[in-house]
mmCIF file of C-alpha atoms in Angstrom:
data_model
loop_
_atom_site.group_PDB
_atom_site.id
_atom_site.type_symbol
_atom_site.label_atom_id
_atom_site.label_comp_id
_atom_site.label_asym_id
_atom_site.label_seq_id
_atom_site.Cartn_x
_atom_site.Cartn_y
_atom_site.Cartn_z
ATOM 1 C CA MET S 1 -22.313 -19.590 203.185
ATOM 2 C CA PRO S 2 -19.024 -20.303 201.385
ATOM 3 C CA ASN S 3 -19.132 -23.147 198.820
ATOM 4 C CA GLY S 4 -22.648 -24.007 199.905
ATOM 5 C CA THR S 5 -21.586 -25.278 203.309
ATOM 6 C CA ALA S 6 -23.809 -24.827 206.345
ATOM 7 C CA LEU S 7 -22.917 -22.737 209.353
ATOM 8 C CA LEU S 8 -22.581 -25.070 212.313
ATOM 9 C CA THR S 9 -21.401 -22.855 215.171
ATOM 10 C CA CYS S 10 -21.428 -19.228 216.280
ATOM 11 C CA MET S 11 -17.745 -19.054 215.352
ATOM 12 C CA ASP S 12 -18.000 -20.147 211.707
ATOM 13 C CA HIS S 13 -17.695 -16.527 210.568
ATOM 14 C CA CYS S 14 -14.561 -15.875 212.610
ATOM 15 C CA LYS S 15 -11.824 -15.184 210.056
ATOM 16 C CA CYS S 16 -9.468 -13.174 212.233
ATOM 17 C CA ASP S 17 -5.761 -13.927 211.714
ATOM 18 C CA ASP S 18 -4.635 -12.231 214.935
ATOM 19 C CA ALA S 19 -7.080 -12.281 217.863
ATOM 20 C CA ALA S 20 -4.945 -9.733 219.723
ATOM 21 C CA THR S 21 -5.767 -7.021 217.181
ATOM 22 C CA CYS S 22 -9.426 -7.905 216.639
ATOM 23 C CA ASP S 23 -12.071 -5.558 218.078
ATOM 24 C CA LEU S 24 -15.029 -7.910 217.650
ATOM 25 C CA VAL S 25 -16.970 -9.340 220.568
ATOM 26 C CA CYS S 26 -15.360 -12.750 220.286
ATOM 27 C CA PRO S 27 -14.753 -15.622 222.751
ATOM 28 C CA LYS S 28 -11.211 -16.015 221.393
ATOM 29 C CA ARG S 29 -10.295 -12.983 223.520
ATOM 30 C CA PRO S 30 -11.758 -14.142 226.876
ATOM 31 C CA GLU S 31 -10.978 -11.088 229.011
ATOM 32 C CA THR S 32 -12.249 -8.602 226.429
ATOM 33 C CA PHE S 33 -15.244 -10.801 225.659
ATOM 34 C CA VAL S 34 -16.322 -10.891 229.314
ATOM 35 C CA ARG S 35 -15.931 -7.129 229.612
ATOM 36 C CA ARG S 36 -17.982 -6.497 226.471
ATOM 37 C CA PHE S 37 -20.605 -9.015 227.624
ATOM 38 C CA ARG S 38 -20.916 -7.228 230.964
ATOM 39 C CA GLU S 39 -21.085 -3.727 229.480
ATOM 40 C CA VAL S 40 -24.442 -4.588 227.886
ATOM 41 C CA ARG S 41 -25.487 -6.807 230.840
ATOM 42 C CA GLY S 42 -25.724 -9.936 228.738
ATOM 43 C CA PHE S 43 -27.037 -10.551 225.247
ATOM 44 C CA GLY S 44 -30.665 -11.139 226.238
ATOM 45 C CA LEU S 45 -33.228 -8.354 225.801
ATOM 46 C CA GLU S 46 -35.318 -9.306 228.828
ATOM 47 C CA ASN S 47 -33.391 -7.139 231.299
ATOM 48 C CA ILE S 48 -34.000 -3.844 229.481
ATOM 49 C CA PRO S 49 -35.891 -1.855 232.164
ATOM 50 C CA ARG S 50 -39.619 -1.314 231.773
ATOM 51 C CA LYS S 51 -40.683 2.325 231.711
ATOM 52 C CA THR S 52 -43.517 4.274 230.129
ATOM 53 C CA THR S 53 -42.150 6.062 227.070
ATOM 54 C CA PRO S 54 -42.976 9.657 226.115
ATOM 55 C CA GLU S 55 -46.011 10.197 223.917
ATOM 56 C CA LEU S 56 -45.180 10.409 220.225
ATOM 57 C CA PRO S 57 -45.563 13.860 218.683
ATOM 58 C CA LYS S 58 -47.739 14.400 215.635
ATOM 59 C CA LEU S 59 -45.396 13.779 212.719
ATOM 60 C CA PRO S 60 -45.747 14.204 208.957
ATOM 61 C CA SER S 61 -45.203 11.403 206.462
ATOM 62 C CA MET S 62 -41.931 12.866 205.157
ATOM 63 C CA VAL S 63 -39.103 14.898 206.691
ATOM 64 C CA THR S 64 -35.960 16.109 204.909
ATOM 65 C CA ILE S 65 -32.546 15.306 206.379
ATOM 66 C CA LEU S 66 -29.718 17.839 206.444
ATOM 67 C CA GLU S 67 -26.095 16.849 206.824
ATOM 68 C CA GLY S 68 -24.644 20.334 206.759
ATOM 69 C CA GLN S 69 -25.454 24.013 206.382
ATOM 70 C CA VAL S 70 -27.794 25.247 203.622
ATOM 71 C CA ALA S 71 -27.968 28.948 204.520
ATOM 72 C CA GLN S 72 -25.972 31.494 206.505
ATOM 73 C CA ARG S 73 -27.547 34.924 206.688
ATOM 74 C CA ARG S 74 -31.213 34.052 206.271
ATOM 75 C CA PRO S 75 -32.205 30.631 207.708
ATOM 76 C CA VAL S 76 -34.684 28.514 205.778
ATOM 77 C CA GLU S 77 -37.954 27.934 207.629
ATOM 78 C CA LEU S 78 -39.327 24.397 207.626
ATOM 79 C CA GLU S 79 -42.059 22.895 209.751
ATOM 80 C CA PHE S 80 -39.871 19.851 210.496
ATOM 81 C CA ALA S 81 -36.227 19.111 209.730
ATOM 82 C CA ALA S 82 -34.107 16.040 210.423
ATOM 83 C CA ILE S 83 -30.407 15.687 211.156
ATOM 84 C CA PRO S 84 -28.170 12.737 212.047
ATOM 85 C CA LEU S 85 -28.110 12.173 215.798
ATOM 86 C CA THR S 86 -24.435 13.029 216.198
ATOM 87 C CA ARG S 87 -24.913 16.386 214.441
ATOM 88 C CA ALA S 88 -26.850 17.373 217.547
ATOM 89 C CA LEU S 89 -23.649 16.909 219.566
ATOM 90 C CA THR S 90 -20.611 19.125 219.946
ATOM 91 C CA GLY S 91 -17.297 18.769 221.750
ATOM 92 C CA ARG S 92 -15.067 15.749 222.246
ATOM 93 C CA GLY S 93 -14.661 13.054 224.855
ATOM 94 C CA ARG S 94 -16.052 13.944 228.248
ATOM 95 C CA LYS S 95 -16.690 17.485 227.025
ATOM 96 C CA THR S 96 -19.270 16.239 224.514
ATOM 97 C CA ARG S 97 -22.652 17.895 224.993
ATOM 98 C CA ALA S 98 -25.881 18.495 223.115
ATOM 99 C CA LYS S 99 -26.033 21.538 220.869
ATOM 100 C CA THR S 100 -28.376 24.341 221.836
ATOM 101 C CA ALA S 101 -31.303 25.529 219.712
ATOM 102 C CA ALA S 102 -29.204 28.458 218.519
ATOM 103 C CA GLU S 103 -26.343 26.152 217.525
ATOM 104 C CA LEU S 104 -28.666 23.851 215.572
ATOM 105 C CA LYS S 105 -30.029 26.847 213.690
ATOM 106 C CA ARG S 106 -26.555 28.260 213.022
ATOM 107 C CA ASP S 107 -24.945 24.979 211.965
ATOM 108 C CA HIS S 108 -27.716 24.016 209.540
ATOM 109 C CA GLY S 109 -29.155 27.323 208.395
ATOM 110 C CA VAL S 110 -32.643 26.073 209.133
ATOM 111 C CA VAL S 111 -35.377 26.955 211.581
ATOM 112 C CA ALA S 112 -37.435 23.849 212.381
ATOM 113 C CA LYS S 113 -40.635 25.561 213.532
ATOM 114 C CA THR S 114 -42.313 22.470 214.985
ATOM 115 C CA GLY S 115 -39.149 20.597 215.869
ATOM 116 C CA TRP S 116 -36.113 18.540 214.912
ATOM 117 C CA VAL S 117 -36.103 14.826 214.136
ATOM 118 C CA LEU S 118 -32.845 13.033 214.990
ATOM 119 C CA THR S 119 -31.942 9.970 212.972
ATOM 120 C CA GLY S 120 -29.607 7.417 214.527
ATOM 121 C CA ILE S 121 -29.045 5.895 211.085
ATOM 122 C CA GLU S 122 -25.571 7.096 210.220
ATOM 123 C CA ASP S 123 -22.232 5.979 208.859
ATOM 124 C CA ASP S 124 -20.483 3.791 211.430
ATOM 125 C CA ARG S 125 -17.671 6.243 212.091
ATOM 126 C CA TYR S 126 -20.286 8.667 213.398
ATOM 127 C CA VAL S 127 -22.879 6.399 214.969
ATOM 128 C CA GLU S 128 -20.282 4.818 217.234
ATOM 129 C CA ARG S 129 -19.776 8.229 218.845
ATOM 130 C CA SER S 130 -23.073 7.839 220.676
ATOM 131 C CA TRP S 131 -21.840 4.727 222.486
ATOM 132 C CA GLY S 132 -19.834 5.831 225.466
ATOM 133 C CA LEU S 133 -21.372 9.261 225.976
ATOM 134 C CA SER S 134 -21.136 10.337 229.586
ATOM 135 C CA GLY S 135 -24.274 11.705 231.189
ATOM 136 C CA LEU S 136 -26.661 10.069 228.733
ATOM 137 C CA ARG S 137 -29.811 11.297 230.427
ATOM 138 C CA GLU S 138 -28.619 14.888 230.601
ATOM 139 C CA THR S 139 -27.405 14.828 226.991
ATOM 140 C CA PHE S 140 -30.663 13.545 225.525
ATOM 141 C CA LYS S 141 -32.720 15.770 227.790
ATOM 142 C CA ALA S 142 -30.714 18.750 226.492
ATOM 143 C CA MET S 143 -31.426 17.648 222.909
ATOM 144 C CA LYS S 144 -35.122 17.746 223.661
ATOM 145 C CA GLU S 145 -34.798 21.192 225.218
ATOM 146 C CA ALA S 146 -32.983 22.351 222.064
ATOM 147 C CA GLY S 147 -35.997 21.405 219.955
ATOM 148 C CA ALA S 148 -35.700 17.676 219.215
ATOM 149 C CA ILE S 149 -39.192 16.167 219.245
ATOM 150 C CA PHE S 150 -38.470 12.660 217.932
ATOM 151 C CA ALA S 151 -35.469 10.398 217.327
ATOM 152 C CA THR S 152 -34.499 6.935 216.212
ATOM 153 C CA SER S 153 -32.030 4.891 218.248
ATOM 154 C CA PRO S 154 -28.538 4.353 216.786
ATOM 155 C CA ASN S 155 -28.176 1.625 214.164
ATOM 156 C CA TYR S 156 -25.138 -0.172 215.530
ATOM 157 C CA SER S 157 -24.122 -2.382 212.655
ATOM 158 C CA LEU S 158 -24.082 -6.143 212.436
ATOM 159 C CA TYR S 159 -20.962 -7.515 210.800
ATOM 160 C CA LEU S 160 -21.404 -10.037 208.035
ATOM 161 C CA ASP S 161 -18.326 -12.183 208.668
ATOM 162 C CA SER S 162 -18.170 -12.074 212.442
ATOM 163 C CA PRO S 163 -18.961 -14.341 215.375
ATOM 164 C CA ARG S 164 -22.636 -14.406 216.275
ATOM 165 C CA GLN S 165 -21.846 -12.945 219.692
ATOM 166 C CA ASP S 166 -20.816 -9.674 218.056
ATOM 167 C CA ASN S 167 -24.230 -9.389 216.383
ATOM 168 C CA LEU S 168 -26.008 -10.037 219.670
ATOM 169 C CA HIS S 169 -23.882 -7.369 221.356
ATOM 170 C CA ALA S 170 -24.837 -4.809 218.672
ATOM 171 C CA MET S 171 -28.552 -5.557 219.015
ATOM 172 C CA LYS S 172 -28.364 -5.234 222.787
ATOM 173 C CA ARG S 173 -26.657 -1.866 222.420
ATOM 174 C CA ILE S 174 -29.518 -0.706 220.208
ATOM 175 C CA ALA S 175 -32.014 -1.724 222.878
ATOM 176 C CA TRP S 176 -30.079 0.021 225.650
ATOM 177 C CA MET S 177 -29.810 3.267 223.722
ATOM 178 C CA TRP S 178 -33.509 3.149 222.826
ATOM 179 C CA TYR S 179 -34.313 2.829 226.528
ATOM 180 C CA SER S 180 -31.867 5.574 227.555
ATOM 181 C CA MET S 181 -33.216 8.090 225.044
ATOM 182 C CA ASN S 182 -36.841 7.495 226.004
ATOM 183 C CA GLU S 183 -35.963 7.494 229.690
ATOM 184 C CA ALA S 184 -34.540 11.002 229.182
ATOM 185 C CA GLY S 185 -37.906 12.144 227.802
ATOM 186 C CA LEU S 186 -37.016 12.131 224.098
ATOM 187 C CA PRO S 187 -39.580 10.048 222.117
ATOM 188 C CA THR S 188 -37.431 7.507 220.302
ATOM 189 C CA ALA S 189 -38.128 4.744 217.796
ATOM 190 C CA LEU S 190 -36.477 1.367 218.332
ATOM 191 C CA HIS S 191 -34.134 0.691 215.419
ATOM 192 C CA ILE S 192 -34.598 -2.807 214.034
ATOM 193 C CA ASN S 193 -31.415 -4.433 212.778
ATOM 194 C CA GLY S 194 -31.010 -8.133 212.134
ATOM 195 C CA ARG S 195 -29.345 -10.660 209.859
ATOM 196 C CA THR S 196 -31.688 -13.608 210.153
ATOM 197 C CA ASP S 197 -35.401 -14.340 210.349
ATOM 198 C CA PHE S 198 -34.883 -15.242 213.989
ATOM 199 C CA ASP S 199 -33.472 -11.785 214.732
ATOM 200 C CA PHE S 200 -36.710 -10.219 213.524
ATOM 201 C CA GLU S 201 -38.797 -12.732 215.458
ATOM 202 C CA ARG S 202 -36.787 -11.866 218.551
ATOM 203 C CA TRP S 203 -37.466 -8.154 218.063
ATOM 204 C CA ALA S 204 -41.150 -8.921 217.489
ATOM 205 C CA ASP S 205 -41.360 -10.813 220.792
ATOM 206 C CA PHE S 206 -39.623 -7.953 222.592
ATOM 207 C CA ILE S 207 -41.997 -5.350 221.134
ATOM 208 C CA ALA S 208 -45.127 -7.437 221.621
ATOM 209 C CA ALA S 209 -44.350 -7.847 225.331
ATOM 210 C CA ARG S 210 -43.754 -4.109 225.783
ATOM 211 C CA PRO S 211 -46.625 -1.738 224.987
ATOM 212 C CA GLU S 212 -44.201 1.116 225.628
ATOM 213 C CA VAL S 213 -42.657 0.432 222.188
ATOM 214 C CA THR S 214 -44.836 2.585 219.951
ATOM 215 C CA SER S 215 -42.442 3.206 217.062
ATOM 216 C CA ILE S 216 -39.628 1.446 215.244
ATOM 217 C CA ALA S 217 -37.077 2.406 212.586
ATOM 218 C CA PHE S 218 -35.462 0.621 209.666
ATOM 219 C CA GLU S 219 -32.990 1.521 206.920
ATOM 220 C CA PHE S 220 -32.709 0.336 203.332
ATOM 221 C CA LEU S 221 -29.448 2.138 202.611
ATOM 222 C CA THR S 222 -26.898 -0.660 202.928
ATOM 223 C CA GLY S 223 -27.529 -4.367 203.471
ATOM 224 C CA ALA S 224 -31.259 -4.151 202.642
ATOM 225 C CA LYS S 225 -30.922 -1.764 199.688
ATOM 226 C CA LEU S 226 -30.892 -4.114 196.704
ATOM 227 C CA GLY S 227 -34.259 -5.174 195.314
ATOM 228 C CA VAL S 228 -34.224 -8.825 196.342
ATOM 229 C CA ASP S 229 -32.962 -7.895 199.799
ATOM 230 C CA ALA S 230 -35.527 -5.126 200.207
ATOM 231 C CA ASP S 231 -38.362 -7.534 199.403
ATOM 232 C CA ARG S 232 -37.109 -9.926 202.062
ATOM 233 C CA TYR S 233 -36.807 -7.222 204.714
ATOM 234 C CA ILE S 234 -40.178 -5.711 203.905
ATOM 235 C CA ALA S 235 -41.724 -9.153 204.376
ATOM 236 C CA ARG S 236 -39.928 -9.481 207.708
ATOM 237 C CA LEU S 237 -41.190 -6.079 208.842
ATOM 238 C CA GLU S 238 -44.745 -6.902 207.789
ATOM 239 C CA LYS S 239 -44.553 -10.153 209.733
ATOM 240 C CA LEU S 240 -43.175 -8.274 212.740
ATOM 241 C CA ARG S 241 -46.080 -5.820 212.674
ATOM 242 C CA ALA S 242 -48.595 -8.674 212.433
ATOM 243 C CA SER S 243 -46.945 -10.502 215.335
ATOM 244 C CA VAL S 244 -46.962 -7.411 217.552
ATOM 245 C CA GLY S 245 -50.673 -6.939 216.966
ATOM 246 C CA ARG S 246 -50.970 -3.236 217.793
ATOM 247 C CA PRO S 247 -50.410 0.087 215.998
ATOM 248 C CA LEU S 248 -46.815 1.078 215.257
ATOM 249 C CA LEU S 249 -45.124 4.001 213.561
ATOM 250 C CA ILE S 250 -42.127 3.106 211.418
ATOM 251 C CA ALA S 251 -39.423 5.585 210.434
ATOM 252 C CA VAL S 252 -37.788 4.574 207.152
ATOM 253 C CA ARG S 253 -34.504 5.525 205.472
ATOM 254 C CA GLY S 254 -34.041 4.550 201.835
ATOM 255 C CA ALA S 255 -36.013 4.800 198.613
ATOM 256 C CA ALA S 256 -39.532 6.226 198.664
ATOM 257 C CA GLU S 257 -40.758 2.991 197.131
ATOM 258 C CA TYR S 258 -39.965 1.047 200.292
ATOM 259 C CA ALA S 259 -41.614 3.587 202.567
ATOM 260 C CA ARG S 260 -44.785 3.580 200.476
ATOM 261 C CA ARG S 261 -44.939 -0.216 200.404
ATOM 262 C CA LEU S 262 -44.922 -0.320 204.203
ATOM 263 C CA GLU S 263 -47.945 1.993 204.454
ATOM 264 C CA LYS S 264 -50.311 -0.958 204.069
ATOM 265 C CA SER S 265 -48.917 -2.680 207.183
ATOM 266 C CA PHE S 266 -48.066 0.167 209.544
ATOM 267 C CA GLU S 267 -50.385 2.812 210.924
ATOM 268 C CA GLN S 268 -47.904 5.563 210.071
ATOM 269 C CA VAL S 269 -44.764 5.663 207.980
ATOM 270 C CA LEU S 270 -42.266 8.493 208.420
ATOM 271 C CA TRP S 271 -39.921 8.698 205.438
ATOM 272 C CA LEU S 272 -36.605 10.419 206.156
ATOM 273 C CA ASP S 273 -34.865 11.493 202.951
ATOM 274 C CA ALA S 274 -31.654 13.400 202.273
ATOM 275 C CA THR S 275 -32.158 13.909 198.530
ATOM 276 C CA PRO S 276 -33.124 17.636 198.680
ATOM 277 C CA TYR S 277 -30.024 18.426 200.722
ATOM 278 C CA PHE S 278 -27.611 16.668 198.373
ATOM 279 C CA LYS S 279 -29.305 18.057 195.268
ATOM 280 C CA ALA S 280 -28.943 21.542 196.731
ATOM 281 C CA MET S 281 -25.258 20.898 197.463
ATOM 282 C CA HIS S 282 -24.788 19.999 193.784
ATOM 283 C CA ARG S 283 -26.763 23.075 192.657
ATOM 284 C CA GLN S 284 -29.473 21.059 190.933
ATOM 285 C CA GLU S 285 -33.007 22.378 190.761
ATOM 286 C CA PRO S 286 -36.276 20.411 190.590
ATOM 287 C CA THR S 287 -38.534 20.276 187.568
ATOM 288 C CA PHE S 288 -41.795 18.493 186.839
ATOM 289 C CA GLY S 289 -42.700 17.569 183.264
ATOM 290 C CA VAL S 290 -46.146 16.904 181.846
ATOM 291 C CA ASP S 291 -45.807 13.346 183.202
ATOM 292 C CA GLU S 292 -45.495 14.802 186.741
ATOM 293 C CA VAL S 293 -42.220 12.940 187.280
ATOM 294 C CA LEU S 294 -39.705 14.824 189.424
ATOM 295 C CA ARG S 295 -36.418 15.418 187.638
ATOM 296 C CA TYR S 296 -33.386 17.601 188.278
ATOM 297 C CA ARG S 297 -31.258 19.915 186.130
ATOM 298 C CA PRO S 298 -28.202 22.090 186.808
ATOM 299 C CA ARG S 299 -29.171 25.448 188.241
ATOM 300 C CA GLY S 300 -26.526 27.377 186.340
ATOM 301 C CA GLY S 301 -25.454 30.892 187.260
ATOM 302 C CA ASN S 302 -22.940 31.757 189.937
ATOM 303 C CA PRO S 303 -21.820 28.513 191.634
ATOM 304 C CA GLU S 304 -21.069 30.510 194.793
ATOM 305 C CA ALA S 305 -24.604 31.934 195.062
ATOM 306 C CA PRO S 306 -26.587 31.060 198.226
ATOM 307 C CA ILE S 307 -28.626 27.844 198.053
ATOM 308 C CA GLY S 308 -31.206 28.460 200.788
ATOM 309 C CA ALA S 309 -34.039 29.263 198.384
ATOM 310 C CA LEU S 310 -33.017 26.381 196.107
ATOM 311 C CA PHE S 311 -33.051 23.996 199.059
ATOM 312 C CA LYS S 312 -36.551 25.148 200.047
ATOM 313 C CA ARG S 313 -37.812 24.511 196.476
ATOM 314 C CA LEU S 314 -36.238 21.059 196.508
ATOM 315 C CA VAL S 315 -37.937 20.196 199.803
ATOM 316 C CA CYS S 316 -41.326 21.317 198.476
ATOM 317 C CA ALA S 317 -40.804 19.348 195.258
ATOM 318 C CA ALA S 318 -39.801 16.195 197.166
ATOM 319 C CA GLU S 319 -42.878 16.443 199.379
ATOM 320 C CA ARG S 320 -45.103 16.951 196.323
ATOM 321 C CA ARG S 321 -43.574 13.898 194.667
ATOM 322 C CA TYR S 322 -43.911 11.700 197.729
ATOM 323 C CA HIS S 323 -47.535 12.589 198.312
ATOM 324 C CA SER S 324 -48.465 12.256 194.654
ATOM 325 C CA SER S 325 -50.696 9.303 193.799
ATOM 326 C CA SER S 326 -48.601 8.896 190.637
ATOM 327 C CA LEU S 327 -45.355 8.493 192.554
ATOM 328 C CA ASN S 328 -42.596 7.174 190.337
ATOM 329 C CA LEU S 329 -41.196 4.356 192.461
ATOM 330 C CA THR S 330 -37.634 4.641 191.180
ATOM 331 C CA PRO S 331 -35.195 4.598 194.135
ATOM 332 C CA SER S 332 -34.005 8.119 194.874
ATOM 333 C CA PRO S 333 -30.309 9.047 195.247
ATOM 334 C CA GLN S 334 -28.834 8.847 198.725
ATOM 335 C CA HIS S 335 -25.565 9.781 200.358
ATOM 336 C CA VAL S 336 -22.414 7.846 201.163
ATOM 337 C CA LEU S 337 -24.356 5.186 203.095
ATOM 338 C CA ASP S 338 -25.959 4.143 199.816
ATOM 339 C CA LEU S 339 -23.356 1.470 199.146
ATOM 340 C CA ARG S 340 -23.619 -0.671 196.019
ATOM 341 C CA LEU S 341 -22.977 -4.140 197.389
ATOM 342 C CA PRO S 342 -23.264 -7.432 195.475
ATOM 343 C CA PRO S 343 -26.006 -9.907 196.508
ATOM 344 C CA LEU S 344 -25.168 -12.178 199.445
ATOM 345 C CA PRO S 345 -26.711 -15.424 200.685
ATOM 346 C CA PRO S 346 -30.178 -14.857 202.232
ATOM 347 C CA GLN S 347 -29.362 -15.415 205.891
ATOM 348 C CA VAL S 348 -26.016 -13.629 206.024
ATOM 349 C CA ARG S 349 -26.763 -10.116 204.741
ATOM 350 C CA ALA S 350 -25.649 -7.345 207.059
ATOM 351 C CA ASN S 351 -24.342 -3.821 207.345
ATOM 352 C CA ASN S 352 -20.709 -2.894 207.668
ATOM 353 C CA ALA S 353 -19.671 -2.145 211.219
ATOM 354 C CA ALA S 354 -16.993 -0.220 213.041
ATOM 355 C CA GLN S 355 -15.221 -0.265 216.368
ATOM 356 C CA GLN S 356 -17.450 -0.467 219.408
ATOM 357 C CA LEU S 357 -17.159 1.681 222.489
ATOM 358 C CA HIS S 358 -18.581 1.415 225.997
ATOM 359 C CA LEU S 359 -21.767 2.536 227.683
ATOM 360 C CA PHE S 360 -21.876 0.585 230.919
ATOM 361 C CA THR S 361 -18.574 0.372 232.788
#
């Protein structure tokens, strides 16, 4: 809140100089605003259809995320592997389709023996690709047939300095995509994104009224990354779980510390971590000292040598560290989403956001 002043209206964060070039969901562009309002069928969550969701698969407490290929000739075998949701897509525009099992194996150099986990927590330039897909049901059904066993709904971002209506539109898109993915038979966690306490209370009411919501997702990579922010969001998530009053699985992106802290409130925590992948890309190998703290050192040797075996060692080391009772709770390195942002006022912290496309036309 600039200069300590209070926010009085939904438009107090509107700073646009030229409404004609703005892509926010804003009443200052009436025709566009009405179209965007209609595409999500209003900002309320009550009209999301009710449908029994698929049963959750048996999942481990940690799964490694890949954002590219780690092997070519000899794929690495893992029980579970995770990839960003849009990496399970190929093609452009109306030709976009889900990748096949063979394409997932080829593009990542990994065989996920039990199945793939798809994370909808991505950089905005990628996550927006999921909004506007044609043939949603067929696309997500094909992902399941290719080996996807669990997913999290896209984390459409909430702008910090934007009209409140834009935030409500983003949250409604999250809810619609969660429904669409489950309706296609792909077990999907509802991504929780909010800027205020009320946003989390609203999600809690939605989940409490719908027993079909059996899992949620949250990320500590951007707006909720910094220590003081993380504490606030963990408290909000704990309150949400208490308000819902039934078992929930939560899929977490961010430091291991935050995932472990949520274990006391949620029946299962699934930590999704990209550290082994990025360490392998930088040719760093894991090492444990007498203190059992996981550290990394340059691998040395031929920088062009294959990294499949190195990646497998990194995954095993990360799992050992996470399951260790002496876990060093120092936040682990993340990828480009791990932005270093300065602290912001308590009720106006948010993620960056990008252009928004259309699902319902």
